[in-house]
mmCIF file of C-alpha atoms and ligand atoms in Angstrom:
data_model
loop_
_atom_site.group_PDB
_atom_site.id
_atom_site.type_symbol
_atom_site.label_atom_id
_atom_site.label_comp_id
_atom_site.label_asym_id
_atom_site.label_seq_id
_atom_site.Cartn_x
_atom_site.Cartn_y
_atom_site.Cartn_z
ATOM 1 C CA UNK Z 1 -61.307 72.415 19.674
ATOM 2 C CA UNK Z 2 -63.344 74.394 17.339
ATOM 3 C CA UNK Z 3 -62.377 77.878 16.422
ATOM 4 C CA UNK Z 4 -65.170 80.622 14.409
ATOM 5 C CA UNK Z 5 -64.207 83.291 12.614
ATOM 6 C CA UNK Z 6 -66.029 86.281 11.613
ATOM 7 C CA UNK Z 7 -65.995 89.230 9.965
ATOM 8 C CA UNK Z 8 -68.256 92.034 9.500
ATOM 9 C CA UNK Z 9 -69.498 94.469 6.746
ATOM 10 C CA UNK Z 10 -65.922 95.353 4.232
ATOM 11 C CA UNK Z 11 -63.708 93.485 5.455
ATOM 12 C CA UNK Z 12 -64.026 91.211 2.556
ATOM 13 C CA UNK Z 13 -62.444 94.362 0.308
ATOM 14 C CA UNK Z 14 -59.506 94.123 2.255
ATOM 15 C CA UNK Z 15 -56.218 94.971 0.099
ATOM 16 C CA UNK Z 16 -58.390 97.586 -1.682
ATOM 17 C CA UNK Z 17 -59.973 99.362 1.096
ATOM 18 C CA UNK Z 18 -57.922 102.107 2.809
ATOM 19 C CA UNK Z 19 -54.297 100.255 2.845
ATOM 20 C CA UNK Z 20 -53.257 102.769 4.877
ATOM 21 C CA UNK Z 21 -55.416 101.854 7.868
ATOM 22 C CA UNK Z 22 -56.333 99.003 7.098
ATOM 23 C CA UNK Z 23 -53.177 97.260 4.950
ATOM 24 C CA UNK Z 24 -52.399 95.883 2.104
ATOM 25 C CA UNK Z 25 -53.209 91.967 2.522
ATOM 26 C CA UNK Z 26 -56.584 90.025 1.535
ATOM 27 C CA UNK Z 27 -59.086 89.098 3.576
ATOM 28 C CA UNK Z 28 -58.743 85.597 1.940
ATOM 29 C CA UNK Z 29 -54.729 85.581 3.246
ATOM 30 C CA UNK Z 30 -55.430 86.398 6.212
ATOM 31 C CA UNK Z 31 -58.269 84.307 6.851
ATOM 32 C CA UNK Z 32 -55.409 81.780 5.186
ATOM 33 C CA UNK Z 33 -52.773 82.789 8.478
ATOM 34 C CA UNK Z 34 -55.270 82.019 11.063
ATOM 35 C CA UNK Z 35 -55.690 78.847 9.547
ATOM 36 C CA UNK Z 36 -52.001 77.935 9.402
ATOM 37 C CA UNK Z 37 -52.132 79.432 13.502
ATOM 38 C CA UNK Z 38 -54.705 76.699 14.387
ATOM 39 C CA UNK Z 39 -53.389 74.159 12.466
ATOM 40 C CA UNK Z 40 -50.159 74.578 15.460
ATOM 41 C CA UNK Z 41 -52.004 75.517 18.065
ATOM 42 C CA UNK Z 42 -54.600 71.459 17.251
ATOM 43 C CA UNK Z 43 -57.968 73.622 16.529
ATOM 44 C CA UNK Z 44 -60.169 73.638 13.760
ATOM 45 C CA UNK Z 45 -60.940 77.286 12.485
ATOM 46 C CA UNK Z 46 -63.566 78.605 10.025
ATOM 47 C CA UNK Z 47 -64.547 81.388 8.822
ATOM 48 C CA UNK Z 48 -67.671 83.880 8.039
ATOM 49 C CA UNK Z 49 -67.877 87.187 6.263
ATOM 50 C CA UNK Z 50 -71.157 89.010 5.674
ATOM 51 C CA UNK Z 51 -72.014 92.697 5.019
ATOM 52 C CA UNK Z 52 -75.072 92.327 6.462
ATOM 53 C CA UNK Z 53 -76.095 93.146 10.381
ATOM 54 C CA UNK Z 54 -78.796 89.582 10.495
ATOM 55 C CA UNK Z 55 -76.381 87.642 8.853
ATOM 56 C CA UNK Z 56 -73.407 87.456 11.320
ATOM 57 C CA UNK Z 57 -76.499 87.597 13.955
ATOM 58 C CA UNK Z 58 -77.386 83.899 12.490
ATOM 59 C CA UNK Z 59 -74.131 82.758 11.945
ATOM 60 C CA UNK Z 60 -73.627 83.780 15.955
ATOM 61 C CA UNK Z 61 -76.670 81.859 16.292
ATOM 62 C CA UNK Z 62 -75.057 78.810 14.338
ATOM 63 C CA UNK Z 63 -72.198 78.962 16.417
ATOM 64 C CA UNK Z 64 -74.037 77.162 19.240
ATOM 65 C CA UNK Z 65 -75.567 74.316 17.131
ATOM 66 C CA UNK Z 66 -72.444 73.269 15.561
ATOM 67 C CA UNK Z 67 -70.917 73.031 19.028
ATOM 68 C CA UNK Z 68 -68.067 75.929 18.344
ATOM 69 C CA UNK Z 69 -65.695 76.530 21.385
ATOM 70 C CA UNK Z 70 -64.996 79.606 20.988
ATOM 71 C CA UNK Z 71 -65.409 82.509 18.542
ATOM 72 C CA UNK Z 72 -62.846 85.510 16.718
ATOM 73 C CA UNK Z 73 -64.832 87.776 16.011
ATOM 74 C CA UNK Z 74 -63.973 91.640 13.886
ATOM 75 C CA UNK Z 75 -67.773 93.179 13.748
ATOM 76 C CA UNK Z 76 -66.476 96.227 11.494
ATOM 77 C CA UNK Z 77 -68.769 98.867 11.543
ATOM 78 C CA UNK Z 78 -71.772 96.586 13.358
ATOM 79 C CA UNK Z 79 -69.534 96.774 16.471
ATOM 80 C CA UNK Z 80 -70.476 100.301 17.322
ATOM 81 C CA UNK Z 81 -73.777 100.371 16.300
ATOM 82 C CA UNK Z 82 -74.945 96.361 16.272
ATOM 83 C CA UNK Z 83 -77.205 95.800 19.495
ATOM 84 C CA UNK Z 84 -78.420 93.115 18.160
ATOM 85 C CA UNK Z 85 -74.695 91.531 17.394
ATOM 86 C CA UNK Z 86 -74.527 91.946 20.853
ATOM 87 C CA UNK Z 87 -77.946 90.329 21.917
ATOM 88 C CA UNK Z 88 -75.984 87.102 19.955
ATOM 89 C CA UNK Z 89 -73.084 87.269 21.870
ATOM 90 C CA UNK Z 90 -75.052 87.053 24.781
ATOM 91 C CA UNK Z 91 -77.689 84.309 24.045
ATOM 92 C CA UNK Z 92 -74.912 81.950 22.799
ATOM 93 C CA UNK Z 93 -72.707 82.958 25.269
ATOM 94 C CA UNK Z 94 -69.762 81.464 23.473
ATOM 95 C CA UNK Z 95 -66.600 83.053 24.640
ATOM 96 C CA UNK Z 96 -65.098 85.426 22.494
ATOM 97 C CA UNK Z 97 -62.221 87.591 21.283
ATOM 98 C CA UNK Z 98 -63.308 91.126 19.450
ATOM 99 C CA UNK Z 99 -60.026 91.801 17.150
ATOM 100 C CA UNK Z 100 -59.688 95.457 15.161
ATOM 101 C CA UNK Z 101 -56.869 95.546 12.586
ATOM 102 C CA UNK Z 102 -56.550 99.172 13.591
ATOM 103 C CA UNK Z 103 -56.905 101.416 16.102
ATOM 104 C CA UNK Z 104 -60.334 101.857 17.150
ATOM 105 C CA UNK Z 105 -60.049 104.517 20.158
ATOM 106 C CA UNK Z 106 -56.575 106.574 18.173
ATOM 107 C CA UNK Z 107 -59.984 107.741 15.135
ATOM 108 C CA UNK Z 108 -63.246 109.962 14.590
ATOM 109 C CA UNK Z 109 -65.228 109.870 18.583
ATOM 110 C CA UNK Z 110 -67.231 107.567 16.578
ATOM 111 C CA UNK Z 111 -64.736 104.628 16.712
ATOM 112 C CA UNK Z 112 -64.385 104.181 20.470
ATOM 113 C CA UNK Z 113 -67.986 102.669 21.640
ATOM 114 C CA UNK Z 114 -67.701 98.904 20.826
ATOM 115 C CA UNK Z 115 -71.043 97.314 21.506
ATOM 116 C CA UNK Z 116 -69.051 94.357 22.304
ATOM 117 C CA UNK Z 117 -65.606 94.652 24.206
ATOM 118 C CA UNK Z 118 -67.137 94.481 27.621
ATOM 119 C CA UNK Z 119 -68.685 90.901 27.019
ATOM 120 C CA UNK Z 120 -64.898 90.379 25.208
ATOM 121 C CA UNK Z 121 -62.856 87.775 26.705
ATOM 122 C CA UNK Z 122 -60.314 90.192 25.252
ATOM 123 C CA UNK Z 123 -59.688 92.679 22.588
ATOM 124 C CA UNK Z 124 -57.419 93.216 20.127
ATOM 125 C CA UNK Z 125 -56.434 96.103 18.350
ATOM 126 C CA UNK Z 126 -54.068 97.840 15.824
ATOM 127 C CA UNK Z 127 -51.470 95.512 14.738
ATOM 128 C CA UNK Z 128 -53.230 95.031 11.652
ATOM 129 C CA UNK Z 129 -53.216 91.522 9.621
ATOM 130 C CA UNK Z 130 -51.829 90.935 13.440
ATOM 131 C CA UNK Z 131 -54.967 91.067 15.396
ATOM 132 C CA UNK Z 132 -55.678 88.307 14.112
ATOM 133 C CA UNK Z 133 -53.472 86.273 14.600
ATOM 134 C CA UNK Z 134 -52.204 87.717 18.431
ATOM 135 C CA UNK Z 135 -56.179 87.548 19.005
ATOM 136 C CA UNK Z 136 -56.562 83.979 17.654
ATOM 137 C CA UNK Z 137 -53.471 82.689 20.460
ATOM 138 C CA UNK Z 138 -55.314 84.269 23.367
ATOM 139 C CA UNK Z 139 -58.571 83.116 22.740
ATOM 140 C CA UNK Z 140 -56.981 79.781 22.370
ATOM 141 C CA UNK Z 141 -54.789 80.145 25.152
ATOM 142 C CA UNK Z 142 -57.633 81.175 27.234
ATOM 143 C CA UNK Z 143 -60.340 78.791 26.935
ATOM 144 C CA UNK Z 144 -57.287 75.671 26.590
ATOM 145 C CA UNK Z 145 -56.791 77.054 31.333
ATOM 146 C CA UNK Z 146 -60.532 76.864 31.314
HETATM 147 C C1 DQA F 201 -62.682 97.633 12.258
HETATM 148 C C2 DQA F 201 -62.481 99.618 12.297
HETATM 149 C C3 DQA F 201 -64.086 99.925 12.258
HETATM 150 O O1 DQA F 201 -64.368 101.032 12.932
HETATM 151 C C4 DQA F 201 -64.574 100.038 10.956
HETATM 152 O O2 DQA F 201 -65.497 100.250 10.734
HETATM 153 C C5 DQA F 201 -64.052 98.506 10.136
HETATM 154 C C6 DQA F 201 -62.794 97.910 10.515
HETATM 155 C C7 DQA F 201 -60.372 97.323 12.180
HETATM 156 O O3 DQA F 201 -61.010 95.812 11.611
HETATM 157 O O4 DQA F 201 -60.305 98.365 12.171
HETATM 158 O O5 DQA F 201 -64.464 98.297 9.129
HETATM 159 O O6 DQA F 201 -63.558 96.869 12.341
#
């Protein structure tokens, strides 16, 4: 089973960025923990981060070509705005889990809307870096059952 992790803008700054909200762990460390868990779950996992909406759309499209079974995605701020990312996820039709480090419903009003949540196989938010690991477990479990 092959899982692609996709993370959006400003998540490359984790560790330095608003640690009171997002924690002190770097993205490299979170991805490292996802890779360890993926190996335990007998999965291959690759990760991609970009600050650019088009690059994220390209990566989602590429997921179909590289025969990825599932996507774990933190769309970051583009999740609140990007119809293009929504359309790309609809186009490839690959099951995905949406994750957020913070509880987007307990913050500013504009963060409550997600352009992709209704398409997701599952959503995990508010557990900090653990959101990724919980989301990965849930995604793999759901794919195995399907
Ligand atoms: C985030 C929440 C978004 O609202 C924000 O724009 C981010 C990170 C999270 O993981 O909590 O960049 O997706």
